Amino acid sequence: QVQLVESGGGLVQAGGSLRLSCAASGNFFSISVMGWYRQAPGKRRELVADITSGGSTNYADSVKGRFTISRDNAKNTVYLQMNSLKPEDTAVYYCNTQWNIQYHSWGQGTQVTVSS
């Protein structure tokens, strides 16, 4: 099993920045893709960004140019740097990781609130 611990959410004004972190721990032999999803009230959970173990990244169109995903493979940690935040970025952000090829784990979620 893999446990994911997220941190870094909070309240910020529009135009501000936040950095989310997610650390994976547990008994596994590989972690491939790590990513961030978000879910706003009344909406479906959606992919924000993900990154492979080799560093290839993928972003939702709505965050391209504002958010940057990165990871530290030695620490099994993924980060999401969020700049130029907008009120529509308000959501619960969830970390997700694919491990041992076929399994997925979710973090508990961290609230990001952007005030106008």
Short mmCIF file of C-alpha atoms in Angstrom, two decimals, residues 33-103:
data_model
loop_
_atom_site.label_atom_id
_atom_site.label_comp_id
_atom_site.label_asym_id
_atom_site.label_seq_id
_atom_site.Cartn_x
_atom_site.Cartn_y
_atom_site.Cartn_z
CA VAL A 33 2.91 8.69 -12.64
CA MET A 34 2.21 11.23 -9.91
CA GLY A 35 -0.43 13.85 -10.36
CA TRP A 36 -2.80 16.40 -8.98
CA TYR A 37 -6.56 16.47 -9.44
CA ARG A 38 -9.11 18.92 -8.14
CA GLN A 39 -12.79 18.93 -7.37
CA ALA A 40 -14.88 22.05 -6.96
CA PRO A 41 -18.32 21.94 -5.29
CA GLY A 42 -20.89 20.41 -7.63
CA LYS A 43 -18.29 19.49 -10.22
CA ARG A 44 -16.48 16.35 -11.25
CA ARG A 45 -12.95 15.66 -10.18
CA GLU A 46 -10.59 16.72 -12.95
CA LEU A 47 -6.95 16.29 -13.77
CA VAL A 48 -4.84 19.37 -13.11
CA ALA A 49 -1.39 18.03 -14.01
CA ASP A 50 0.66 14.87 -13.88
CA ILE A 51 4.27 13.87 -14.29
CA THR A 52 6.00 10.61 -15.11
CA SER A 53 9.05 9.24 -13.36
CA GLY A 54 11.06 10.43 -16.35
CA GLY A 55 9.80 13.99 -15.99
CA SER A 56 7.25 14.19 -18.80
CA THR A 57 4.41 16.49 -17.83
CA ASN A 58 0.79 16.97 -18.80
CA TYR A 59 -1.43 19.94 -17.88
CA ALA A 60 -5.07 20.84 -18.10
CA ASP A 61 -5.58 23.69 -20.56
CA SER A 62 -7.01 25.86 -17.80
CA VAL A 63 -3.75 25.88 -15.83
CA LYS A 64 -1.12 25.88 -18.58
CA GLY A 65 1.35 28.70 -18.11
CA ARG A 66 0.31 29.26 -14.49
CA PHE A 67 0.92 25.94 -12.73
CA THR A 68 4.09 23.86 -12.70
CA ILE A 69 4.31 20.26 -11.57
CA SER A 70 7.59 18.72 -10.46
CA ARG A 71 8.78 15.74 -8.48
CA ASP A 72 11.68 14.52 -6.41
CA ASN A 73 12.03 10.81 -7.13
CA ALA A 74 14.46 10.28 -4.26
CA LYS A 75 11.84 11.61 -1.83
CA ASN A 76 8.81 10.15 -3.66
CA THR A 77 7.32 13.62 -3.53
CA VAL A 78 5.39 15.61 -6.09
CA TYR A 79 4.88 19.37 -6.02
CA LEU A 80 2.44 21.75 -7.66
CA GLN A 81 3.50 25.37 -7.90
CA MET A 82 0.42 27.47 -8.55
CA ASN A 83 0.89 31.05 -9.70
CA SER A 84 -1.55 33.72 -10.87
CA LEU A 85 -4.35 31.97 -9.03
CA LYS A 86 -7.93 32.72 -10.00
CA PRO A 87 -11.16 32.29 -8.05
CA GLU A 88 -12.10 29.46 -10.41
CA ASP A 89 -9.08 27.52 -9.13
CA THR A 90 -10.89 27.15 -5.81
CA ALA A 91 -11.30 23.43 -5.11
CA VAL A 92 -10.10 20.52 -3.05
CA TYR A 93 -6.85 19.34 -4.58
CA TYR A 94 -6.03 15.64 -4.46
CA CYS A 95 -2.73 13.91 -5.05
CA ASN A 96 -2.78 10.66 -6.99
CA THR A 97 -0.03 8.21 -7.70
CA GLN A 98 0.30 5.09 -9.80
CA TRP A 99 2.47 2.48 -8.08
CA ASN A 100 3.69 -1.04 -8.77
CA ILE A 101 2.48 -0.56 -12.35
CA GLN A 102 -1.22 -1.17 -11.79
CA TYR A 103 -2.33 0.41 -8.51
#
